[in-house]
Coordinates of C-alpha atoms (C1' of nucleotides) in Angstrom, one line a residue:
Chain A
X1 CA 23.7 -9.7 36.9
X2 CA 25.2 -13.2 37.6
X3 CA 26.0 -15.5 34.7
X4 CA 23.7 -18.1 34.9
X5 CA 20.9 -15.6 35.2
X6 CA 22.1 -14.9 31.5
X7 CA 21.3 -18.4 30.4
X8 CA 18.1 -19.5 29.3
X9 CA 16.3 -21.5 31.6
X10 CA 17.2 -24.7 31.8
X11 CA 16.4 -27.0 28.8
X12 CA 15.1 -24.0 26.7
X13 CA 17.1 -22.4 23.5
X14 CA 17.7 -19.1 22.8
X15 CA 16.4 -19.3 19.1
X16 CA 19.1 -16.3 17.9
X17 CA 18.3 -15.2 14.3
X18 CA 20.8 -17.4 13.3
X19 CA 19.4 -20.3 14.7
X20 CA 15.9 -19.7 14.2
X21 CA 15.5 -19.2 10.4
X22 CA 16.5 -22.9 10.5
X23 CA 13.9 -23.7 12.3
X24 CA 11.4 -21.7 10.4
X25 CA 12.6 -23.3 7.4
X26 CA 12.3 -27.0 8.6
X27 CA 9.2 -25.7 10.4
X28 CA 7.3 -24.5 7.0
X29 CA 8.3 -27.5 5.1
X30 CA 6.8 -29.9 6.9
X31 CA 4.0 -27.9 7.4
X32 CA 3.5 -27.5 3.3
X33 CA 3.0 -31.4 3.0
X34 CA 0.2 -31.3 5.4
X35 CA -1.6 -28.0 4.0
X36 CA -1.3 -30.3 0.8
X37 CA -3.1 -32.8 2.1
X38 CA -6.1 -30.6 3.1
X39 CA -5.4 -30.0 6.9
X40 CA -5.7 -26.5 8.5
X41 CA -3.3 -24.8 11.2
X42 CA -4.5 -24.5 14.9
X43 CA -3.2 -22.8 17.8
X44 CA -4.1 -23.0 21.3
X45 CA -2.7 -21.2 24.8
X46 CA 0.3 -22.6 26.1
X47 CA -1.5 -23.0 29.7
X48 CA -4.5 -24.9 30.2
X49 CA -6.4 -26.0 32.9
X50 CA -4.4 -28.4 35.3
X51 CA -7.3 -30.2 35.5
X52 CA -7.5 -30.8 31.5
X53 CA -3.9 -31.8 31.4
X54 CA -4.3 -34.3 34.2
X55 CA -7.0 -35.8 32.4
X56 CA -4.8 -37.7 29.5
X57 CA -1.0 -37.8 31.1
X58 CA -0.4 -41.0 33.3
X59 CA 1.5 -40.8 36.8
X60 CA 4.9 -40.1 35.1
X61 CA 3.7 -37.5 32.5
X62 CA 2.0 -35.6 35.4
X63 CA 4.9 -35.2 37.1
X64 CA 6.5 -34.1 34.2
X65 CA 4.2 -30.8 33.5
X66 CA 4.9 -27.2 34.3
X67 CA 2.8 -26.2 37.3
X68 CA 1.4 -22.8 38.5
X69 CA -1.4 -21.0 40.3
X70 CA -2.4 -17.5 38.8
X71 CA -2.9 -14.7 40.6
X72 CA -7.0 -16.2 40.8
X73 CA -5.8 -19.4 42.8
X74 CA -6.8 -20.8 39.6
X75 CA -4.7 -24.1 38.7
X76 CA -2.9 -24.0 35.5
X77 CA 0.0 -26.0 33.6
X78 CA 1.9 -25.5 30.4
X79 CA 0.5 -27.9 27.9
X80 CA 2.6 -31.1 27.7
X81 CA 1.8 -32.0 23.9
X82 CA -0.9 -30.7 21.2
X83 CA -2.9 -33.3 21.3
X84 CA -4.7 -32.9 24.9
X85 CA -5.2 -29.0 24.0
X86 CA -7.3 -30.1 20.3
X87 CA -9.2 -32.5 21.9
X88 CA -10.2 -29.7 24.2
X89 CA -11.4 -27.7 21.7
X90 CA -13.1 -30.4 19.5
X91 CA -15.3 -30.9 22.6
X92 CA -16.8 -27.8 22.7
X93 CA -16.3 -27.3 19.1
X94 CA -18.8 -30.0 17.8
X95 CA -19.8 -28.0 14.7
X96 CA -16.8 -28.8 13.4
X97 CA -17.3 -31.3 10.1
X98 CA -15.9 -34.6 10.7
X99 CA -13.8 -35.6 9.9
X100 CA -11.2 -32.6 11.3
X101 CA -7.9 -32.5 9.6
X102 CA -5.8 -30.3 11.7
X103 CA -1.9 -29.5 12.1
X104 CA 0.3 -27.4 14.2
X105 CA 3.5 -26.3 15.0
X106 CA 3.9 -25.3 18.3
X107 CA 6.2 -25.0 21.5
X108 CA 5.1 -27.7 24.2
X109 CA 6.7 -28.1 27.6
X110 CA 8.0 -31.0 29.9
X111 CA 10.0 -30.6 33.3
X112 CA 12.1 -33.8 32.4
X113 CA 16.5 -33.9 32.7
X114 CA 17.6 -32.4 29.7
X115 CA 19.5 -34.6 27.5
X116 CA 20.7 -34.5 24.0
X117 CA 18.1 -34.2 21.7
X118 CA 15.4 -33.7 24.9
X119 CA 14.7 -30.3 25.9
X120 CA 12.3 -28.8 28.6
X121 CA 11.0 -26.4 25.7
X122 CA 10.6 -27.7 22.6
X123 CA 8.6 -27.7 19.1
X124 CA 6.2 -30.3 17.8
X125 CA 5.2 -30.5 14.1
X126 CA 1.8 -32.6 14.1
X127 CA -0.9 -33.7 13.4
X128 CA -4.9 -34.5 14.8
X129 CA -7.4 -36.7 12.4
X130 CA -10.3 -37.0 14.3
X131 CA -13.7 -38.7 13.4
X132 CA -12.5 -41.2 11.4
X133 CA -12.0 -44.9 12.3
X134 CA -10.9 -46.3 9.0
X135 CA -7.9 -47.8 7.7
X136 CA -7.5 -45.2 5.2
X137 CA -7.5 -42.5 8.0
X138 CA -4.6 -44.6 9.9
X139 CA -2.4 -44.9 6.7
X140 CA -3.5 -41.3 5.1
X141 CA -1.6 -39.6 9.0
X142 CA 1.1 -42.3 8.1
X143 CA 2.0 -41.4 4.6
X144 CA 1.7 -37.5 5.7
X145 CA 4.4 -37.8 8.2
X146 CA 6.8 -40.0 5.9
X147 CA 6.3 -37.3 3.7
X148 CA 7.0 -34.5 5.5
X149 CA 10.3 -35.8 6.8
X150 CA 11.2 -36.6 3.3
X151 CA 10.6 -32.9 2.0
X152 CA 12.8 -31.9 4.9
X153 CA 15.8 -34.4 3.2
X154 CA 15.7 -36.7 6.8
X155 CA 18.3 -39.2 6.0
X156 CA 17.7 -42.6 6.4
X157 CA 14.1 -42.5 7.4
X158 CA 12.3 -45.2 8.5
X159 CA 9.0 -46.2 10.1
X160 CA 8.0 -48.7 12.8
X161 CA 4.5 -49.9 13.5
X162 CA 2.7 -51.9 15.2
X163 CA -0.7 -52.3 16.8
X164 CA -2.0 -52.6 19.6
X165 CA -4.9 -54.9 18.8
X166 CA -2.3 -57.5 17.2
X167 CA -0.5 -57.5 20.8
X168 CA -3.4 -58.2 23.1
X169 CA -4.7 -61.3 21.0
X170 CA -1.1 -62.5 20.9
X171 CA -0.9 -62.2 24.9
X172 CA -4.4 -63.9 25.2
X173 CA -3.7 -66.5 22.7
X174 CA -0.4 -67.5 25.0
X175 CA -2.9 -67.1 28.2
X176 CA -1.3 -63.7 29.3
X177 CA -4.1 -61.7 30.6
X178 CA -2.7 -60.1 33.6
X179 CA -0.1 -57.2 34.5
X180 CA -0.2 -56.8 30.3
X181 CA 1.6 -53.3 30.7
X182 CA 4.1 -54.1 32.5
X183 CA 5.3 -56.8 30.1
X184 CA 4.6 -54.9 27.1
X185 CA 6.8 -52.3 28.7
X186 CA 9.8 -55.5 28.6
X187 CA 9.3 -56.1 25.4
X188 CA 9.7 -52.5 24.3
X189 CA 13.6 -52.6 25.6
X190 CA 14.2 -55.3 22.8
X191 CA 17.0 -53.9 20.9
X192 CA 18.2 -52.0 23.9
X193 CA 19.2 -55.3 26.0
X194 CA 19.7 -58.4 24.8
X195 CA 17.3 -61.2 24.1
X196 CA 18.5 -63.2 27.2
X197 CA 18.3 -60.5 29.7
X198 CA 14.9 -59.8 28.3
X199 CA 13.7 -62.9 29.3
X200 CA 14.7 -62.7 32.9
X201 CA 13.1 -59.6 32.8
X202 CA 9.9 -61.3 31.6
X203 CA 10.8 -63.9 34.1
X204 CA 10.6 -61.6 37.1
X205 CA 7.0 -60.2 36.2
X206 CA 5.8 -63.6 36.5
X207 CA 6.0 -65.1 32.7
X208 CA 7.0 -68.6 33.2
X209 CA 10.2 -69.5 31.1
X210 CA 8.4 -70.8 27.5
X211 CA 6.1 -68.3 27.4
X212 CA 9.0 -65.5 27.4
X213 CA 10.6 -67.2 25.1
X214 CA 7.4 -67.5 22.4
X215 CA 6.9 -63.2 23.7
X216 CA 10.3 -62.4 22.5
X217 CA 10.0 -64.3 19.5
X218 CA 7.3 -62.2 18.7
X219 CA 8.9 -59.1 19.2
X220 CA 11.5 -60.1 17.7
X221 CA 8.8 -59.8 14.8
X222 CA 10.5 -57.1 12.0
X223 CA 9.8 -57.5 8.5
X224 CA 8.6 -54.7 5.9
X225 CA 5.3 -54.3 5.6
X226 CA 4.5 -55.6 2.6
X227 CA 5.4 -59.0 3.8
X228 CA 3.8 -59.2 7.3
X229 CA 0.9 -61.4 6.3
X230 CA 2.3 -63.9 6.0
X231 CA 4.4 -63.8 9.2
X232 CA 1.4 -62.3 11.3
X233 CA -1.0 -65.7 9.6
X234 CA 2.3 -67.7 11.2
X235 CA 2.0 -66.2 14.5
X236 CA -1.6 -67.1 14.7
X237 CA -3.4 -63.3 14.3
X238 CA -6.9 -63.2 13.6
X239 CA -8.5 -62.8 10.1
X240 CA -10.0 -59.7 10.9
X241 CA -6.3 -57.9 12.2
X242 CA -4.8 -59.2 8.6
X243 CA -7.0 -57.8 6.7
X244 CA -6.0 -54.2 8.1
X245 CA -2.5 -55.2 8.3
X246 CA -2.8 -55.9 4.3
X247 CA -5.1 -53.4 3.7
X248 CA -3.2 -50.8 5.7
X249 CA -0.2 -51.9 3.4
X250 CA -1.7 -51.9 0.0
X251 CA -2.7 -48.3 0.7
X252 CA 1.0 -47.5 1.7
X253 CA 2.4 -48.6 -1.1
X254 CA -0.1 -46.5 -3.1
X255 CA 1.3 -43.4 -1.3
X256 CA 4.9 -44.9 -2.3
X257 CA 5.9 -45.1 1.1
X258 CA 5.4 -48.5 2.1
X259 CA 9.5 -49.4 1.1
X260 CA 9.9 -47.1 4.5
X261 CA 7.5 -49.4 6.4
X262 CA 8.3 -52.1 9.1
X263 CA 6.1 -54.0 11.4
X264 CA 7.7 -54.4 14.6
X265 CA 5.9 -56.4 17.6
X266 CA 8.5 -54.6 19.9
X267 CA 7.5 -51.1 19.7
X268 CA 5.2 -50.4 22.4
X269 CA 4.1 -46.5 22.9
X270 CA 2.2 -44.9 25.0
X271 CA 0.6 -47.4 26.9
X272 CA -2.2 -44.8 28.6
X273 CA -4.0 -44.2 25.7
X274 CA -3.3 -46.0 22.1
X275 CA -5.9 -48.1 20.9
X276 CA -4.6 -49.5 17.5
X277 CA -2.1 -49.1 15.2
X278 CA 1.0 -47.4 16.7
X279 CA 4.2 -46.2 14.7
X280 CA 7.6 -44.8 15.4
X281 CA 10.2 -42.8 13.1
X282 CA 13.5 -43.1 13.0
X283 CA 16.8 -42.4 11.2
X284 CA 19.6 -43.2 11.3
X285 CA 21.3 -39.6 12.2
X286 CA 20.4 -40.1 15.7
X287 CA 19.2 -43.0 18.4
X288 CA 16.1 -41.3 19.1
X289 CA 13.0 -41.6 17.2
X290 CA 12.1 -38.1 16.1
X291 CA 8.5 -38.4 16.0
X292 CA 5.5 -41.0 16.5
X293 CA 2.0 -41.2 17.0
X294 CA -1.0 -43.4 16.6
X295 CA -4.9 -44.3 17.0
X296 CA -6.3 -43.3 20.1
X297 CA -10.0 -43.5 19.8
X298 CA -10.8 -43.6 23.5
X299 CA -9.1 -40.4 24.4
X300 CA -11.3 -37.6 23.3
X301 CA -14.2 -39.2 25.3
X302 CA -12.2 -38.0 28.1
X303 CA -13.4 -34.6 27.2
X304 CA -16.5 -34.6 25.5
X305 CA -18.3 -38.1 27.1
X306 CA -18.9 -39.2 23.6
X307 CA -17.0 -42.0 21.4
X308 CA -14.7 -40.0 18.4
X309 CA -11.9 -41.8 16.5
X310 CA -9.2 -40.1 16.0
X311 CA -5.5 -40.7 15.0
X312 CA -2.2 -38.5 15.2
X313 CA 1.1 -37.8 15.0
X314 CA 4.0 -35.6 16.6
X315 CA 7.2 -35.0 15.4
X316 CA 10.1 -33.0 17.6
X317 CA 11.3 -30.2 15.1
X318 CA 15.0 -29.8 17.1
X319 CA 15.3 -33.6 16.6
X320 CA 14.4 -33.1 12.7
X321 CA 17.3 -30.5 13.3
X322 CA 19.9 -32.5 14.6
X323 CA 19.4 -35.3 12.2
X324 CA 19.7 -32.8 9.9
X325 CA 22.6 -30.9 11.1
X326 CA 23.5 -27.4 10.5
X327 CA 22.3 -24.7 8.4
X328 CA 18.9 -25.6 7.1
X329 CA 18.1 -21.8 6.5
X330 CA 19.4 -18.5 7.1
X331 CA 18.9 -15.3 7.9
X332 CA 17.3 -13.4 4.3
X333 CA 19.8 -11.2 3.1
X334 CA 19.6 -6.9 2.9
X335 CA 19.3 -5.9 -0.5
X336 CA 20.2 -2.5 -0.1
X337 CA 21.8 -0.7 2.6
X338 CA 21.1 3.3 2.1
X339 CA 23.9 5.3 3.6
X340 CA 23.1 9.2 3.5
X341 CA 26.1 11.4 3.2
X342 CA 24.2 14.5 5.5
X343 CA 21.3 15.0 7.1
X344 CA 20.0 16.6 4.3
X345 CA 20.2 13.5 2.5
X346 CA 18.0 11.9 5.1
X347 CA 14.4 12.5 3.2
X348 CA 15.3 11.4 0.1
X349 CA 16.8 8.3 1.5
X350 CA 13.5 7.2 3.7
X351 CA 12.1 8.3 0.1
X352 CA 13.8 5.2 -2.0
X353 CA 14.0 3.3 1.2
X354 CA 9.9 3.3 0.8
X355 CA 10.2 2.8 -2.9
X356 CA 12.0 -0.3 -2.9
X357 CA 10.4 -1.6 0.1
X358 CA 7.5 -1.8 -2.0
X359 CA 9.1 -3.7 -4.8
X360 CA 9.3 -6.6 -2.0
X361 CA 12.8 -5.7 -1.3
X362 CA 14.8 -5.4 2.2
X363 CA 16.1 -2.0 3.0
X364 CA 18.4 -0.6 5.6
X365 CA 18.1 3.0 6.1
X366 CA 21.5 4.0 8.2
X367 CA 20.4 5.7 11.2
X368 CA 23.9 7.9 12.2
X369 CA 26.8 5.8 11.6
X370 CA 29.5 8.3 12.0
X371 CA 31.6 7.9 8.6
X372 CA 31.0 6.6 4.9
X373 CA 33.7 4.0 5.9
X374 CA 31.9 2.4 9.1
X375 CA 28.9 2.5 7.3
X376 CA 30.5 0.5 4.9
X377 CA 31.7 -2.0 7.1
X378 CA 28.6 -2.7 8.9
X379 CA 26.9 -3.0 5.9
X380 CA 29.6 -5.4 4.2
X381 CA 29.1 -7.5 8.0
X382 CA 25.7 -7.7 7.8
X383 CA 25.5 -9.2 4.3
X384 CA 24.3 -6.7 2.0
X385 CA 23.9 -7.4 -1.2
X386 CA 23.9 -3.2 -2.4
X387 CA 25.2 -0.4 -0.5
X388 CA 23.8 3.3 -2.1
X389 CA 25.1 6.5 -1.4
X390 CA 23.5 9.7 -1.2
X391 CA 25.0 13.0 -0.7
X392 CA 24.9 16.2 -2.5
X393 CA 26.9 15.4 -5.5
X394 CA 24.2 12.9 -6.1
X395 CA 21.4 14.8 -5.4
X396 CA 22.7 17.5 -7.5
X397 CA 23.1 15.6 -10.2
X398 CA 19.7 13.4 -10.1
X399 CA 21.3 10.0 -9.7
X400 CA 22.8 8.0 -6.5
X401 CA 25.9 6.2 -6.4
X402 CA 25.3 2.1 -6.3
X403 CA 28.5 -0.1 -4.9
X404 CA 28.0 -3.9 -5.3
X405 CA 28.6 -5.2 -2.3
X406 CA 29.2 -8.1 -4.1
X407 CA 31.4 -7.9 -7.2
X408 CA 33.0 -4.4 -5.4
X409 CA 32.0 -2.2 -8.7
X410 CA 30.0 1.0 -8.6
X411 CA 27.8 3.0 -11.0
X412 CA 25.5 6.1 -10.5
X413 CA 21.6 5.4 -11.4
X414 CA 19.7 7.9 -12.1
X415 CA 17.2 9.0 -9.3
X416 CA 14.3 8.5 -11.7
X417 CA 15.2 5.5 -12.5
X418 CA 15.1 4.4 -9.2
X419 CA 12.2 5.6 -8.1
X420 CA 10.2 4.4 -10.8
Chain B
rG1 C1' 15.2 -41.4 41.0
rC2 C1' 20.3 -43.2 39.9
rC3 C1' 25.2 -42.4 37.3
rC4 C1' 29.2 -39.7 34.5
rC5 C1' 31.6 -35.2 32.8
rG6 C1' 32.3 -30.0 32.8
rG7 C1' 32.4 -24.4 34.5
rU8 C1' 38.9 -19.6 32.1
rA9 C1' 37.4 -12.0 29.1
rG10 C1' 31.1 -10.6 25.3
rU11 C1' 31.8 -15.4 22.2
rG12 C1' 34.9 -19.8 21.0
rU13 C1' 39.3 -22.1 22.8
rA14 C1' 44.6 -23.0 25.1
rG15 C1' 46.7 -23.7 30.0
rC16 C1' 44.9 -28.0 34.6
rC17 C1' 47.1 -34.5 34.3
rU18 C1' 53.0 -33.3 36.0
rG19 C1' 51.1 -26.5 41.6
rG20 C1' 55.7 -21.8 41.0
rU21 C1' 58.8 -20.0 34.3
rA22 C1' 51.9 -16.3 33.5
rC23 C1' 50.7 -8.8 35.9
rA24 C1' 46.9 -16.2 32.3
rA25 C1' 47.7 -17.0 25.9
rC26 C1' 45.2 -17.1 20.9
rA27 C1' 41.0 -16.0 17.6
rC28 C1' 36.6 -13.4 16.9
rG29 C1' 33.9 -9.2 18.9
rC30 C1' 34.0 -4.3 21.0
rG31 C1' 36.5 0.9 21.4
rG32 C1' 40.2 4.1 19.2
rG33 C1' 44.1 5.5 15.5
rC34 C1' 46.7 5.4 10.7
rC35 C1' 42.1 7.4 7.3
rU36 C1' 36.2 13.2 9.1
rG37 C1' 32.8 10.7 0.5
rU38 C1' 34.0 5.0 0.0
rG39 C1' 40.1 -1.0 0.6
rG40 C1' 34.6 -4.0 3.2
rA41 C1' 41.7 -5.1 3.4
rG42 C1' 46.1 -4.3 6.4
rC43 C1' 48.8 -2.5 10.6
rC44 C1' 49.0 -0.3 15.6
rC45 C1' 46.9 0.7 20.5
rG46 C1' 43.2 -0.3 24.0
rU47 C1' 39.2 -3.4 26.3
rA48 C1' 38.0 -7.7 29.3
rA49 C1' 38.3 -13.8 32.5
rC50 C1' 40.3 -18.3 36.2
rC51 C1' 31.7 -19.8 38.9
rC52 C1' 31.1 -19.3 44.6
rG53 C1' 32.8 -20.8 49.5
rG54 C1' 36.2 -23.5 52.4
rG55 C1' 40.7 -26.7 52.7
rU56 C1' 46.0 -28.4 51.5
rU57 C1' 50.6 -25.7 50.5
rC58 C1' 56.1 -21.3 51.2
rA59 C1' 53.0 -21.1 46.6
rA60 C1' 46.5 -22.9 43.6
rA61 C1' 43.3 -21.4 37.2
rU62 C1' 46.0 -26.1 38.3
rC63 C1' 45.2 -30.7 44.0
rC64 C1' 40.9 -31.9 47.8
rC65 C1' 35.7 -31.0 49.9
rG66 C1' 31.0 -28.5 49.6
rG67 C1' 27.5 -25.4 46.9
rC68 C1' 25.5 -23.3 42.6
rC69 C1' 25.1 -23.7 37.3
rG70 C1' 25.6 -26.4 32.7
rG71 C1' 26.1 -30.8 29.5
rG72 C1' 25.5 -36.0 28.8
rG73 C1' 24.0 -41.5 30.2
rC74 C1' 20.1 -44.9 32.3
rC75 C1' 14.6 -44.5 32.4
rC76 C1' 11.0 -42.3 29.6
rC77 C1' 9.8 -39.7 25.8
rA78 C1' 9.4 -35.6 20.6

RNA sequence: GCCCCGGUAGUGUAGCCUGGUACAACACGCGGGCCUGUGGAGCCCGUAACCCGGGUUCAAAUCCCGGCCGGGGCCCCA
């Protein structure tokens, strides 16, 4: 067959063993910080309804998702992100107590150019808190995904945020009520260009020169969060968005996370369909922000016609993995490698294969390597930690014949031992 | 949608700029042997590649054009 029909398909991995018990082990350490905050595991089908997926993506995500017809002429595309496919389900699923703590870990799919760090397959470690509208609810999701990227060892990490509520009274206040998105979207390349280009930018969707200049001074905006009061009171925000601002803090630094924290007016997000507060992580590893989320309490009306809070986050696990280089996990080792000396040998090999299988231990039974030596080899290659022989001198005598793969000595333990 | 780089045995690389000295080198792997109940080491032998098509040239892995495939940048995102 040609090479490149060898390859995976473009922007997908291969997840060999010895790439994929990294992955596993990243994988089940962030999801041990949410289980210990109470939420549950969900899993949903990686195809939904085109129709379902359309409902949430924007113009650009649309174009972005894998689409097919089944054999039915039904419509169907792979899911783009977890958080369309829950709300889904919550809508049917009203039984559910609110509010739902969920979190996954599951393979999503965009047709977008691969790049480093962006694939067209990919995993997203998450989470969906839906029903509440509180402050506590925003900071609880926060606090989670800090701390889930901490038990993983991410270097460096730290946390944007911002609000979306904060951003629209600062663009009325300065008498900027039209074509909002488009400057928002400006503002979000702060950092990326400098602050002189940004204002032509701002310039050229109709912002008037003082009035670019007072926008990037907001979003030029980054201070920890423990001091924004002050500097959001100075910018002229309403009582009503300090208070969460503060209160939003205060709880952050009860989770001891808040040192992580940053408000920055720049960060923008998802445009389509964040209501509130809005945060981005980062480290320093790499230049893209491995995960991010937010409120998004008009979404899941999309669905289900009614009004449900709800607040999330996503985080790309191969991102997690590239911040975190190499070797995160690795393939469990054999513990003992049975090598039978004849065929006669065979039974009582499956025999202590079975025993020690039980114990909790990993056992290879050879299957017809053709000498002691090769058999010795393979097993040294594959890591085993014991190597046993059986033959009829063992048998004879009760007892098999232990090597250490390790420390190279041998002994003979008795069979009853063994199998005890 | 725009831009840049790359494609050599199963894998990872060298060779390309400066065309011929190369039946393309090295490492790992794979097969075999020394050695059919134990050195997992060592040595020996073998295996197998210039992405595809066209062009330039006495001569192309090497230079040029096109295609296919891959990687990366902008944008956006995880």
């Amino acid at each position: 067959m040609e090479d490149w029909l060898l390859q995976p398909p473009r922007g997908m991995n291969d997840w060999t063993p010895d790439k994929y018990y990294s992955l596993i082990t990243v994988a089940s350490r962030l999801s041990k910080v949410a289980e210990s905050f109470g939420y549950s595991a969900i899993e949903t089908p990686a195809l939904e309804h085109f129709e379902v997926l359309k409902a949430k993506a924007g113009e650009d995500v649309i174009n972005e998702i894998y689409y097919l017809k089944d054999k039915a002429g039904r419509e169907l595309g792979l899911r783009f992100d977890m958080t369309v496919p829950v709300a889904r389900v919550l809508s049917y699923r009203r039984d559910f107590p609110r509010p739902i703590r969920l979190y996954y870990v599951s393979k999503v799919w965009r047709y977008d150019e691969p790049q480093f760090g962006r694939f067209r397959e990919f995993y997203q470690f998450g989470v969906e808190h839906v029903g509440s509208p509180t402050v506590q609810s925003d900071a609880e999701v926060l606090a989670l995904a800090v701390k889930s990227l901490e038990l993983v060892n991410l270097p460096q990490l730290t946390v944007k945020v911002s609000d979306r509520r904060i951003m629209d009274q600062l663009l009325s206040k300065i008498n900027i009520n039209t074509a909002r998105e488009p400057v928002l979207r400006v503002l979000d390349k702060r950092g990326k260009v400098t602050d002189d280009e940004l204002i032509k930018l701002l310039i050229k969707e109709g912002i008037d020169k003082a009035r670019a200049e007072s926008l990037v001074a907001i979003a030029s905006t980054r201070v920890p969060i423990v001091d924004s009061v002050r500097e959001l009171r100075e910018l002229g925000v309403g009582d009503n968005l300090i208070n969460y601002v503060e209160s939003l803090a205060n709880a952050l630094t009860d989770y001891g996370v808040a040192n992580r924290v940053y408000l920055d007016l720049s960060i923008v997000r998802g445009l389509d369909y964040y209501t509130g507060f809005v945060f981005e992580l980062y480290t320093d590893k790499i230049k893209l922000a491995v995960g991010g989320g937010g409120r998004y309490d008009e979404l899941l009306k999309v669905y289900s016609g009614e009004d449900v809070p709800a607040v999330g986050f996503a985080i790309g696990i191969e991102r997690v993995m590239l911040a975190l280089g190499e070797g995160q996990g690795s393939i469990p080792p054999v513990d003992y490698y049975i090598y039978p000396m004849e065929g006669s040998c065979y039974g009582m090999a499956v025999r202590i294969a079975e025993k020690l299988r039980e114990g909790g231990l990993r056992v290879i039974v050879d299957v017809g390597k053709p000498s002691l030596r090769s058999a010795l080899e393979y097993a040294a290659r594959i890591k085993a930690r014991k190597f046993i022989i059986i033959g009829r001198r063992e048998i004879e005598r009760s007892v098999v014949r232990v090597r250490d793969l390790e420390t190279w000595s041998e002994e003979d333990i008795p069979l009853s031992k063994i199998l005890k």
